[in-house]
Amino acid sequence: MKHIISALVENKPGVLAQVAGMFAARAFNIDSLVVGRTEDPKLSRMTIVVVGDDRVVEQVRKQLAKVVPVVKVQDFAGEPVVARDLMLISISAPPEKRPEILSLIEMFKGKVVDIGPKFIMVEVSGPEAKIEAFINACKPYGIKNVARTGTIAMPRQAKTEP
Amino acid sequence: MMSKPHSSADSAASTDQSSIKTGAQIIVDTLIEQGVDTIFGYPGGVVLPLFDRLYDAPINFIIPRHEQGACHMADAYARASGKVGVVVATSGPGACNLVTGLATANMDSVPVVALTGQVRTELIGNDAFQEADTTGVTRPVTKYNCIVKDVKELARLIKEAFYIASTGRPGPVLIDLPVDIQVNKTSTDVSAKLELPGYRVRTKGHAKQISIAAEAINKSKQPVLYVGGGVISANASEELRALAQKANLPVTTTLLGLGSYDQSRPESLDMLGMHGTAYANYAVQECDLLIAVGARFDDRVTGKLETFAPNAKIIHIDIDPASISKNVHVDIPVVGDAKLILAELVKEVKPHPRKRWFSKIAEWKEKFPLRYDKDSSTVKPQYVIEELCRQTKGRAIITTGVGQNQMWAAQFYRFSIPRQLISSGGLGTMGYGLPAAVGAQVARPDATVIDIDGDHSFNMTMTELRTAVEHKLPIKVCILNNGYMGMVRQWQELFYNKRYSKSYLSNPDYATVARALGAVGETCERPADVPKVIKAMLAEKRPCVVDFRIEREENVWPMVAAGKSLNEMDGLDILERLI
Ligand SMILES: Cc1ncc(C[n+]2csc(CCOP(=O)(O)OP(=O)(O)O)c2C)c(N)n1
Ligand SMILES: [Mg+2]
């Protein structure tokens, strides 16, 4: 099962290496890892997606908590969360296909961020499944480039998506 | 520059609080403030500012012949004394030579602080002379490490290193010190507060969990206490004794747990695991409750996991939450300091005779004691160790090499005192025994310290004998010389059709080597000579090496082959035939 693990870590050099090194040394697989600042300049947040059975993920959580500069670890599995990926995707878009492609983008609430003679670049964000679906929908036109962030997440208070 | 105010408690050992100090000065003052009186280390270019400060510092400094030796010495010093061991090395090659020692300490949870020199801050990353990415190289083999980027942080980082190394599940911490940091000056700030928001240590066990554990113990008909090195590092032997004796619990220990429980007591089952006693392994396999304390269910202990202690409910008392249910599912975890938890547990357990269980154990003990051929015309390693135990009244500090020698030492010396056995358990580092003996003797100058070593283990670090000579450390080295990498040969005999591929090489004459290095060197080839050779060795005031030419193809029995269940021991038939 996929688990989204959120770790608050001290914002200082070497922390990413310590966390990544722990994952490598213990043969835990990382699906994605995102690091960013938080509201507190002394802390960063790492959002790590790992796949594994509950025992493995429990070990991941405990070993992560043991890394000295890791301040707090949460496993969001089973909790209502908002989880989002961001993607930039460059799609082959000859003039005759553009209307079709633009309506596709609209369906996915994407945003055109760059247009060239042959390609358009689109920004899409949302749950991972939506990103995957958009990639699949674009495949027939030809994809030139994809850049994705990996998941960030936060627990939600309301039980369902608004 | 402004100087901050200091509380007088913080300033006990340092000199002028408001003065400007160099980094090197801060390091030495902070070390002294942390109670350091002994350092093991080796100099080099980028630690010269620090070494200059150490020139007239009130610190006993031991220089090894190789940084690996220094690290093992600091590690054994820590294991023997309960204090933090300190090792210093230069950048690049010096730091890299620490790796084996750090990994050894890390696997066995030993508090060591390593200080390494590093090239000038502005050269880092430029492949400068003797540059190595020391924090990168040592990250997986330390509990924590960091590089100092600002001299103002230096005192705090060193204090944090000691705190992290010695609390929770102890372990080695490395601080990398660029040479400019050692030279730079700052107004001193030795009262620097620790800033470790991510480091928490749980000490008190959860009261409810302790009660649940006590209830399980009170109900159990066939319990076993399985004790690891954590009980020794928590100084919890007294509490362990109280628990075992009040609740009437048989006690088996891991290799690193030896010494935590008096092996002469009837409820002691001695060591369990791959080369443990049959009675310990059977008891574990048949128990209905396994109470693990400060142990981590290592594969050398559990054998095949799926069939380990198949009928047992498992209580696990450990300071490291990540140890719980890592290898074996735990029913009743209690996280915290073994000393505090055991003390609470003692209050809640009830006396319980468990007559049937103890009579079953007595049968196993009767049927499958550890044995060897006492009528042999060659020197048996087990005999040497028994004789060492007899003549030292079981009170010597024993260090070991790795391999058969280590297992025989564990099986045939009878331990009763915590910190008495100093052995590389988790990493199994050949070459540990001699430098460990040096470190232990430095920590315990009045103790009899004996390295029970293998010939090939000794080969790896024998140069440290000169360190013992130089510092007049009267260590004794007993080489159980079978002319083989005996444990490798044993596996090749059993699992590779006796094809002894690369498991022997030519040895020097160790007595001559010892003498050349300034120690006493003896050779012992006949069983009849063993007692008097040992007697002379123990009387010797100088470092002393005895080369015992032992039975070449002796095996360690019993043995649970890798991947087998604990009760599937080989060699029991061989032991039985020895009666
Ligand atoms: C540094 C290191 N290299 C290799 C090994 C693998 N190994 C384990 S035991 C052993 C043989 C040890 O030989 P010796 O020291 O003579 O001890 P004996 O088993 O003969 O008592 C070897 C090579 C090891 N444990 N450590
Ligand atoms: Mg040997």
GROMACS .gro file of N, CA and C in nm, chain B residues 118-173:
model
  168
  280GLN      N    1   3.931   1.854   0.894
  280GLN     CA    2   3.884   1.866   0.757
  280GLN      C    3   3.962   1.980   0.690
  281VAL      N    4   3.968   1.977   0.559
  281VAL     CA    5   4.040   2.084   0.489
  281VAL      C    6   3.969   2.218   0.512
  282ARG      N    7   4.040   2.324   0.479
  282ARG     CA    8   3.983   2.459   0.500
  282ARG      C    9   3.845   2.471   0.435
  283THR      N   10   3.757   2.539   0.502
  283THR     CA   11   3.618   2.550   0.457
  283THR      C   12   3.609   2.586   0.309
  284GLU      N   13   3.691   2.683   0.264
  284GLU     CA   14   3.673   2.727   0.125
  284GLU      C   15   3.729   2.626   0.024
  285LEU      N   16   3.803   2.526   0.074
  285LEU     CA   17   3.854   2.423  -0.019
  285LEU      C   18   3.761   2.302  -0.030
  286ILE      N   19   3.664   2.296   0.059
  286ILE     CA   20   3.577   2.176   0.062
  286ILE      C   21   3.505   2.161  -0.071
  287GLY      N   22   3.513   2.042  -0.125
  287GLY     CA   23   3.449   2.014  -0.253
  287GLY      C   24   3.542   2.030  -0.371
  288ASN      N   25   3.665   2.072  -0.344
  288ASN     CA   26   3.761   2.096  -0.452
  288ASN      C   27   3.859   1.982  -0.471
  289ASP      N   28   3.835   1.868  -0.408
  289ASP     CA   29   3.933   1.759  -0.410
  289ASP      C   30   4.068   1.808  -0.361
  290ALA      N   31   4.065   1.879  -0.252
  290ALA     CA   32   4.188   1.932  -0.194
  290ALA      C   33   4.273   1.818  -0.140
  291PHE      N   34   4.398   1.848  -0.110
  291PHE     CA   35   4.487   1.745  -0.055
  291PHE      C   36   4.428   1.687   0.074
  292GLN      N   37   4.421   1.557   0.081
  292GLN     CA   38   4.365   1.484   0.196
  292GLN      C   39   4.222   1.523   0.228
  293GLU      N   40   4.149   1.558   0.124
  293GLU     CA   41   4.008   1.582   0.147
  293GLU      C   42   3.929   1.453   0.125
  294ALA      N   43   3.838   1.424   0.215
  294ALA     CA   44   3.738   1.320   0.191
  294ALA      C   45   3.607   1.375   0.245
  295ASP      N   46   3.499   1.333   0.184
  295ASP     CA   47   3.367   1.374   0.233
  295ASP      C   48   3.337   1.291   0.358
  296THR      N   49   3.396   1.334   0.469
  296THR     CA   50   3.391   1.251   0.589
  296THR      C   51   3.250   1.232   0.642
  297THR      N   52   3.171   1.337   0.642
  297THR     CA   53   3.033   1.318   0.692
  297THR      C   54   2.957   1.227   0.596
  298GLY      N   55   2.987   1.237   0.466
  298GLY     CA   56   2.923   1.147   0.370
  298GLY      C   57   2.965   1.003   0.391
  299VAL      N   58   3.095   0.983   0.409
  299VAL     CA   59   3.147   0.847   0.425
  299VAL      C   60   3.096   0.783   0.555
  300THR      N   61   3.087   0.861   0.661
  300THR     CA   62   3.057   0.801   0.791
  300THR      C   63   2.909   0.808   0.830
  301ARG      N   64   2.829   0.872   0.749
  301ARG     CA   65   2.687   0.888   0.785
  301ARG      C   66   2.619   0.754   0.817
  302PRO      N   67   2.638   0.651   0.731
  302PRO     CA   68   2.567   0.526   0.761
  302PRO      C   69   2.624   0.448   0.879
  303VAL      N   70   2.738   0.487   0.930
  303VAL     CA   71   2.798   0.409   1.039
  303VAL      C   72   2.808   0.490   1.168
  304THR      N   73   2.732   0.599   1.174
  304THR     CA   74   2.729   0.678   1.298
  304THR      C   75   2.584   0.700   1.338
  305LYS      N   76   2.565   0.730   1.465
  305LYS     CA   77   2.431   0.767   1.510
  305LYS      C   78   2.397   0.905   1.457
  306TYR      N   79   2.498   0.990   1.450
  306TYR     CA   80   2.478   1.125   1.399
  306TYR      C   81   2.614   1.181   1.361
  307ASN      N   82   2.618   1.268   1.262
  307ASN     CA   83   2.742   1.339   1.236
  307ASN      C   84   2.712   1.477   1.179
  308CYS      N   85   2.809   1.565   1.183
  308CYS     CA   86   2.791   1.696   1.122
  308CYS      C   87   2.926   1.761   1.102
  309ILE      N   88   2.926   1.863   1.020
  309ILE     CA   89   3.047   1.940   0.998
  309ILE      C   90   3.026   2.079   1.058
  310VAL      N   91   3.129   2.132   1.120
  310VAL     CA   92   3.114   2.263   1.184
  310VAL      C   93   3.140   2.372   1.082
  311LYS      N   94   3.044   2.464   1.071
  311LYS     CA   95   3.056   2.569   0.969
  311LYS      C   96   3.091   2.704   1.029
  312ASP      N   97   3.075   2.715   1.160
  312ASP     CA   98   3.099   2.844   1.224
  312ASP      C   99   3.154   2.817   1.364
  313VAL      N  100   3.263   2.883   1.394
  313VAL     CA  101   3.327   2.858   1.523
  313VAL      C  102   3.232   2.888   1.640
  314LYS      N  103   3.136   2.977   1.615
  314LYS     CA  104   3.041   3.009   1.723
  314LYS      C  105   2.953   2.890   1.761
  315GLU      N  106   2.938   2.796   1.669
  315GLU     CA  107   2.853   2.679   1.697
  315GLU      C  108   2.932   2.566   1.761
  316LEU      N  109   3.064   2.583   1.764
  316LEU     CA  110   3.151   2.470   1.798
  316LEU      C  111   3.121   2.408   1.934
  317ALA      N  112   3.114   2.492   2.036
  317ALA     CA  113   3.094   2.438   2.172
  317ALA      C  114   2.962   2.364   2.179
  318ARG      N  115   2.861   2.422   2.120
  318ARG     CA  116   2.729   2.358   2.124
  318ARG      C  117   2.732   2.223   2.053
  319LEU      N  118   2.793   2.221   1.934
  319LEU     CA  119   2.793   2.096   1.857
  319LEU      C  120   2.870   1.985   1.930
  320ILE      N  121   2.976   2.022   1.997
  320ILE     CA  122   3.050   1.919   2.071
  320ILE      C  123   2.968   1.868   2.188
  321LYS      N  124   2.903   1.960   2.257
  321LYS     CA  125   2.816   1.916   2.368
  321LYS      C  126   2.704   1.827   2.316
  322GLU      N  127   2.648   1.866   2.204
  322GLU     CA  128   2.541   1.784   2.146
  322GLU      C  129   2.593   1.645   2.111
  323ALA      N  130   2.716   1.642   2.060
  323ALA     CA  131   2.775   1.512   2.023
  323ALA      C  132   2.781   1.420   2.144
  324PHE      N  133   2.826   1.472   2.256
  324PHE     CA  134   2.835   1.390   2.377
  324PHE      C  135   2.696   1.347   2.424
  325TYR      N  136   2.604   1.442   2.415
  325TYR     CA  137   2.468   1.411   2.461
  325TYR      C  138   2.406   1.302   2.373
  326ILE      N  139   2.419   1.317   2.242
  326ILE     CA  140   2.358   1.219   2.152
  326ILE      C  141   2.428   1.083   2.166
  327ALA      N  142   2.561   1.087   2.175
  327ALA     CA  143   2.635   0.960   2.184
  327ALA      C  144   2.595   0.880   2.308
  328SER      N  145   2.569   0.949   2.417
  328SER     CA  146   2.557   0.878   2.545
  328SER      C  147   2.414   0.857   2.592
  329THR      N  148   2.316   0.914   2.524
  329THR     CA  149   2.178   0.899   2.570
  329THR      C  150   2.099   0.812   2.473
  330GLY      N  151   1.978   0.775   2.514
  330GLY     CA  152   1.895   0.691   2.429
  330GLY      C  153   1.966   0.561   2.401
  331ARG      N  154   1.955   0.514   2.277
  331ARG     CA  155   2.039   0.400   2.238
  331ARG      C  156   2.173   0.460   2.200
  332PRO      N  157   2.277   0.435   2.279
  332PRO     CA  158   2.404   0.505   2.255
  332PRO      C  159   2.463   0.470   2.118
  333GLY      N  160   2.558   0.551   2.075
  333GLY     CA  161   2.622   0.524   1.947
  333GLY      C  162   2.728   0.627   1.917
  334PRO      N  163   2.804   0.606   1.810
  334PRO     CA  164   2.911   0.699   1.777
  334PRO      C  165   2.858   0.825   1.708
  335VAL      N  166   2.919   0.937   1.741
  335VAL     CA  167   2.885   1.064   1.677
  335VAL      C  168   3.016   1.125   1.627
   0.00000   0.00000   0.00000
